[in-house]
């Protein structure tokens, strides 16, 4: 960064920079520990840099047979890559219908969706386990995915978005002889890209980082997600700290990359989901 | 009298169908089933038929571990809500007031939000607050001549709260900062210009212009922090519980960990269901109560 001239603003930059270092420190520690040898991590003396760089930890991470790290990462990917687009699409469909298709009973359906918002999500893990379990969803990928495809929150946000949607687009489609479904599929959906990207990115993050539900329903190592695998890594036969930190890095890498690339949409999604509650 | 547009009704049904059915199954049916289950002796089973009335509720209200879990979450909430609120508002005001590097600082403060609680708990438990002399917190403390502290296992004084609170703060503060930044940018600059003409100080401008203008944002943020606090599970499970190879640490069990242990650990789905309903009632009551205090009734 360029050298800033001393001014009234300087204390603010100093403060912001100090805070920035503190916020970045945990990332640095993760990287440092992931590249150290086991002796170095356990050493009572503090050192800033790993010496020598120990890349073997990443190999160890995937070599431990009792914790199928590679398969767990694949499960996480599968869960997020299905949940985000499908969940967002369902939200958009229902949100559009609730905002723009005038039918009798619309208010009732809206209330029906809204009521589920009142029930705290994570408290419902016992009831949801009862249902998904009775359907044979324990230890399956679909058991992890299915309950999260239906988000009242997403529906409400899309409804707000479509309430402000320009009516001209729909009228043009109607004149061309399209029905409601045609208008939605051909005109409305393609023009909802930014909203879909915002909420899709949020949903992707949420399902990638989810812990409680995958822990409840994915009890067998074959259905673990990366978070569960990481959480149980230490119970494996050996306490291999550097490999554990390597696992942390591998687990957060896709999301940090996505954050840096899609930041615009993520910020918009957070702002939408917080303020339009 | 009214003409029914069946094509509109059909389209409506197709578009809302998935969500209506999904919420019906995973929320309404699930909750109804679980509600019935909470009046049953359902050890090792999720089928109904062993009616015991309020037995599970009585058990929970008489169980010290459950009551302690409520105290634990209350203490946690009392710490985390105001600290997160002030920190995120402070960060937003700070970033909003600097000119160069705004996007850079915003990114730095937001990026921890990409990290899961499991990973954060791993870093906090195994590196920052591991209690060893080489743990980061103890290294920093050593610079000021402090003795190494076994952070997570020290219960009197309960310094483990330092680890718990800073972990969540690091993960969440950026999200709420974004909300405040959006709110700050919506304040018309003319208000501050008018204030300047009247000779208001920086603090007065903040107190009498910024804060009132952020009222709606503040209410939303407070609610979100509060709800998130009451649903705490991941970090407690991984710092103190079975996760990340639960080594002996302070016995800190918030209600969701208690629920997890009764439903999935002991396979007692009756007690688990009853606990879910008690918690729901508590959370909804507190949310409504907070709404009364800060005027949530103003939306729409």
CSV table of N, CA, C and O in Angstrom, one decimal, chain B residues 228-281:
chain,number,residue,atom,x,y,z
B,228,UNK,N,-29.1,-16.2,16.7
B,228,UNK,CA,-27.9,-17.0,16.4
B,228,UNK,C,-27.2,-17.4,17.7
B,228,UNK,O,-26.7,-18.5,17.8
B,229,UNK,N,-27.3,-16.6,18.8
B,229,UNK,CA,-26.7,-16.9,20.0
B,229,UNK,C,-27.4,-18.1,20.7
B,229,UNK,O,-26.8,-19.0,21.2
B,230,UNK,N,-28.7,-18.0,20.6
B,230,UNK,CA,-29.5,-19.1,21.3
B,230,UNK,C,-29.4,-20.4,20.6
B,230,UNK,O,-29.7,-21.4,21.1
B,231,UNK,N,-29.0,-20.4,19.3
B,231,UNK,CA,-28.8,-21.6,18.5
B,231,UNK,C,-27.4,-22.1,18.6
B,231,UNK,O,-27.0,-23.0,17.8
B,232,UNK,N,-26.6,-21.6,19.4
B,232,UNK,CA,-25.2,-22.0,19.5
B,232,UNK,C,-25.0,-23.5,19.7
B,232,UNK,O,-25.6,-24.1,20.6
B,233,UNK,N,-24.3,-24.1,18.8
B,233,UNK,CA,-24.0,-25.6,19.0
B,233,UNK,C,-22.5,-25.9,18.6
B,233,UNK,O,-21.8,-26.4,19.4
B,234,UNK,N,-22.2,-25.5,17.3
B,234,UNK,CA,-21.0,-26.0,16.7
B,234,UNK,C,-19.7,-25.7,17.6
B,234,UNK,O,-18.9,-26.6,17.8
B,235,UNK,N,-19.6,-24.5,18.0
B,235,UNK,CA,-18.3,-24.2,18.7
B,235,UNK,C,-18.3,-24.8,20.1
B,235,UNK,O,-17.2,-25.2,20.5
B,236,UNK,N,-19.4,-24.9,20.8
B,236,UNK,CA,-19.4,-25.6,22.1
B,236,UNK,C,-19.1,-27.1,21.9
B,236,UNK,O,-18.3,-27.7,22.7
B,237,UNK,N,-19.7,-27.7,21.0
B,237,UNK,CA,-19.5,-29.1,20.7
B,237,UNK,C,-18.1,-29.4,20.4
B,237,UNK,O,-17.5,-30.4,20.8
B,238,UNK,N,-17.4,-28.5,19.6
B,238,UNK,CA,-16.1,-28.7,19.2
B,238,UNK,C,-15.0,-28.2,20.2
B,238,UNK,O,-13.9,-28.8,20.2
B,239,UNK,N,-15.4,-27.2,21.0
B,239,UNK,CA,-14.4,-26.7,22.0
B,239,UNK,C,-14.4,-27.6,23.2
B,239,UNK,O,-13.4,-27.9,23.8
B,240,UNK,N,-15.6,-28.0,23.7
B,240,UNK,CA,-15.8,-28.6,25.0
B,240,UNK,C,-16.3,-30.0,24.9
B,240,UNK,O,-16.2,-30.8,25.8
B,241,UNK,N,-17.0,-30.3,23.8
B,241,UNK,CA,-17.8,-31.6,23.7
B,241,UNK,C,-17.0,-32.7,23.1
B,241,UNK,O,-15.8,-32.8,23.2
B,242,UNK,N,-17.7,-33.5,22.3
B,242,UNK,CA,-17.1,-34.7,21.7
B,242,UNK,C,-16.3,-34.4,20.5
B,242,UNK,O,-15.5,-35.2,20.0
B,243,UNK,N,-16.6,-33.2,19.8
B,243,UNK,CA,-15.9,-32.9,18.6
B,243,UNK,C,-14.4,-32.6,18.8
B,243,UNK,O,-14.0,-32.3,20.0
B,244,UNK,N,-13.7,-32.6,17.8
B,244,UNK,CA,-12.2,-32.4,17.8
B,244,UNK,C,-11.6,-33.1,19.0
B,244,UNK,O,-10.9,-32.6,19.9
B,245,UNK,N,-12.0,-34.4,19.1
B,245,UNK,CA,-11.5,-35.3,20.1
B,245,UNK,C,-11.6,-34.7,21.5
B,245,UNK,O,-10.6,-34.5,22.2
B,246,UNK,N,-12.8,-34.5,22.0
B,246,UNK,CA,-13.0,-33.9,23.3
B,246,UNK,C,-12.1,-34.2,24.4
B,246,UNK,O,-12.4,-35.1,25.2
B,247,UNK,N,-11.0,-33.5,24.6
B,247,UNK,CA,-10.2,-33.6,25.7
B,247,UNK,C,-10.8,-32.9,26.9
B,247,UNK,O,-11.7,-32.0,26.7
B,248,UNK,N,-10.5,-33.3,28.1
B,248,UNK,CA,-11.1,-32.7,29.3
B,248,UNK,C,-11.0,-31.2,29.3
B,248,UNK,O,-9.9,-30.7,29.4
B,249,UNK,N,-12.1,-30.6,29.3
B,249,UNK,CA,-12.1,-29.1,29.4
B,249,UNK,C,-13.3,-28.7,30.3
B,249,UNK,O,-14.0,-29.6,30.9
B,250,UNK,N,-13.6,-27.4,30.4
B,250,UNK,CA,-14.7,-27.0,31.2
B,250,UNK,C,-16.0,-27.6,30.7
B,250,UNK,O,-16.2,-27.8,29.5
B,251,UNK,N,-16.9,-28.0,31.7
B,251,UNK,CA,-18.1,-28.7,31.3
B,251,UNK,C,-19.2,-27.6,30.8
B,251,UNK,O,-20.0,-27.2,31.6
B,252,UNK,N,-19.1,-27.2,29.6
B,252,UNK,CA,-20.0,-26.2,29.1
B,252,UNK,C,-20.9,-26.7,28.0
B,252,UNK,O,-20.5,-27.1,27.0
B,253,UNK,N,-22.2,-26.8,28.4
B,253,UNK,CA,-23.1,-27.5,27.5
B,253,UNK,C,-24.3,-26.6,27.3
B,253,UNK,O,-25.2,-26.5,28.2
B,254,UNK,N,-24.4,-25.9,26.2
B,254,UNK,CA,-25.6,-25.1,25.9
B,254,UNK,C,-26.8,-26.1,25.5
B,254,UNK,O,-26.5,-27.3,25.3
B,255,UNK,N,-28.0,-25.5,25.5
B,255,UNK,CA,-29.2,-26.4,25.3
B,255,UNK,C,-29.1,-27.3,24.1
B,255,UNK,O,-29.5,-28.5,24.1
B,256,UNK,N,-28.6,-26.8,22.9
B,256,UNK,CA,-28.6,-27.6,21.7
B,256,UNK,C,-27.7,-28.8,21.9
B,256,UNK,O,-27.9,-29.9,21.3
B,257,UNK,N,-26.6,-28.7,22.6
B,257,UNK,CA,-25.7,-29.8,22.8
B,257,UNK,C,-26.4,-30.8,23.7
B,257,UNK,O,-26.3,-32.0,23.5
B,258,UNK,N,-27.1,-30.3,24.7
B,258,UNK,CA,-27.9,-31.1,25.6
B,258,UNK,C,-28.9,-31.9,24.8
B,258,UNK,O,-29.0,-33.2,25.0
B,259,UNK,N,-29.6,-31.2,23.9
B,259,UNK,CA,-30.6,-31.9,23.1
B,259,UNK,C,-30.0,-32.9,22.2
B,259,UNK,O,-30.5,-34.0,22.0
B,260,UNK,N,-28.8,-32.6,21.6
B,260,UNK,CA,-28.1,-33.5,20.7
B,260,UNK,C,-27.8,-34.8,21.5
B,260,UNK,O,-28.0,-35.9,21.1
B,261,UNK,N,-27.3,-34.6,22.7
B,261,UNK,CA,-26.9,-35.7,23.5
B,261,UNK,C,-28.1,-36.6,23.9
B,261,UNK,O,-28.0,-37.8,23.9
B,262,UNK,N,-29.2,-35.9,24.3
B,262,UNK,CA,-30.4,-36.8,24.6
B,262,UNK,C,-31.0,-37.5,23.4
B,262,UNK,O,-31.4,-38.6,23.5
B,263,UNK,N,-31.1,-36.8,22.3
B,263,UNK,CA,-31.8,-37.4,21.2
B,263,UNK,C,-30.9,-38.4,20.4
B,263,UNK,O,-31.2,-39.5,20.2
B,264,UNK,N,-29.7,-37.9,20.1
B,264,UNK,CA,-28.8,-38.8,19.3
B,264,UNK,C,-27.9,-39.6,20.1
B,264,UNK,O,-27.5,-40.7,19.7
B,265,UNK,N,-27.5,-39.1,21.3
B,265,UNK,CA,-26.6,-39.9,22.1
B,265,UNK,C,-27.3,-41.0,22.9
B,265,UNK,O,-27.1,-42.2,22.7
B,266,UNK,N,-28.3,-40.6,23.7
B,266,UNK,CA,-29.1,-41.6,24.5
B,266,UNK,C,-30.2,-42.2,23.7
B,266,UNK,O,-31.0,-43.0,24.2
B,267,UNK,N,-30.5,-41.7,22.5
B,267,UNK,CA,-31.6,-42.2,21.6
B,267,UNK,C,-32.9,-42.0,22.3
B,267,UNK,O,-33.8,-42.8,22.2
B,268,UNK,N,-33.0,-40.9,23.1
B,268,UNK,CA,-34.3,-40.7,23.8
B,268,UNK,C,-35.0,-39.6,23.1
B,268,UNK,O,-34.9,-38.4,23.4
B,269,UNK,N,-35.8,-40.0,22.1
B,269,UNK,CA,-36.4,-39.0,21.2
B,269,UNK,C,-37.6,-38.3,21.9
B,269,UNK,O,-38.0,-37.2,21.5
B,270,UNK,N,-38.2,-38.9,22.9
B,270,UNK,CA,-39.2,-38.2,23.7
B,270,UNK,C,-38.7,-37.0,24.4
B,270,UNK,O,-39.2,-35.9,24.3
B,271,UNK,N,-37.6,-37.2,25.1
B,271,UNK,CA,-37.0,-36.1,25.9
B,271,UNK,C,-36.4,-35.0,24.9
B,271,UNK,O,-36.6,-33.8,25.0
B,272,UNK,N,-35.8,-35.5,23.8
B,272,UNK,CA,-35.3,-34.6,22.8
B,272,UNK,C,-36.4,-33.7,22.2
B,272,UNK,O,-36.2,-32.5,22.0
B,273,UNK,N,-37.5,-34.3,21.9
B,273,UNK,CA,-38.6,-33.6,21.3
B,273,UNK,C,-39.1,-32.6,22.3
B,273,UNK,O,-39.4,-31.4,22.0
B,274,UNK,N,-39.3,-33.0,23.6
B,274,UNK,CA,-39.8,-32.1,24.6
B,274,UNK,C,-38.9,-30.9,24.8
B,274,UNK,O,-39.3,-29.7,24.9
B,275,UNK,N,-37.6,-31.2,24.8
B,275,UNK,CA,-36.6,-30.1,24.9
B,275,UNK,C,-36.7,-29.2,23.7
B,275,UNK,O,-36.6,-27.9,23.9
B,276,UNK,N,-36.9,-29.7,22.5
B,276,UNK,CA,-37.0,-28.8,21.3
B,276,UNK,C,-38.2,-27.9,21.5
B,276,UNK,O,-38.1,-26.7,21.2
B,277,UNK,N,-39.3,-28.4,22.1
B,277,UNK,CA,-40.4,-27.5,22.2
B,277,UNK,C,-40.2,-26.5,23.3
B,277,UNK,O,-40.6,-25.3,23.2
B,278,UNK,N,-39.6,-26.9,24.4
B,278,UNK,CA,-39.3,-25.9,25.5
B,278,UNK,C,-38.5,-24.8,25.0
B,278,UNK,O,-38.7,-23.6,25.2
B,279,UNK,N,-37.4,-25.2,24.2
B,279,UNK,CA,-36.5,-24.2,23.7
B,279,UNK,C,-37.2,-23.3,22.7
B,279,UNK,O,-37.0,-22.0,22.7
B,280,UNK,N,-38.0,-23.9,21.8
B,280,UNK,CA,-38.8,-23.0,20.9
B,280,UNK,C,-39.6,-22.0,21.6
B,280,UNK,O,-39.6,-20.8,21.2
B,281,UNK,N,-40.3,-22.4,22.6
B,281,UNK,CA,-41.1,-21.5,23.4
B,281,UNK,C,-40.3,-20.4,24.0
B,281,UNK,O,-40.6,-19.2,23.9
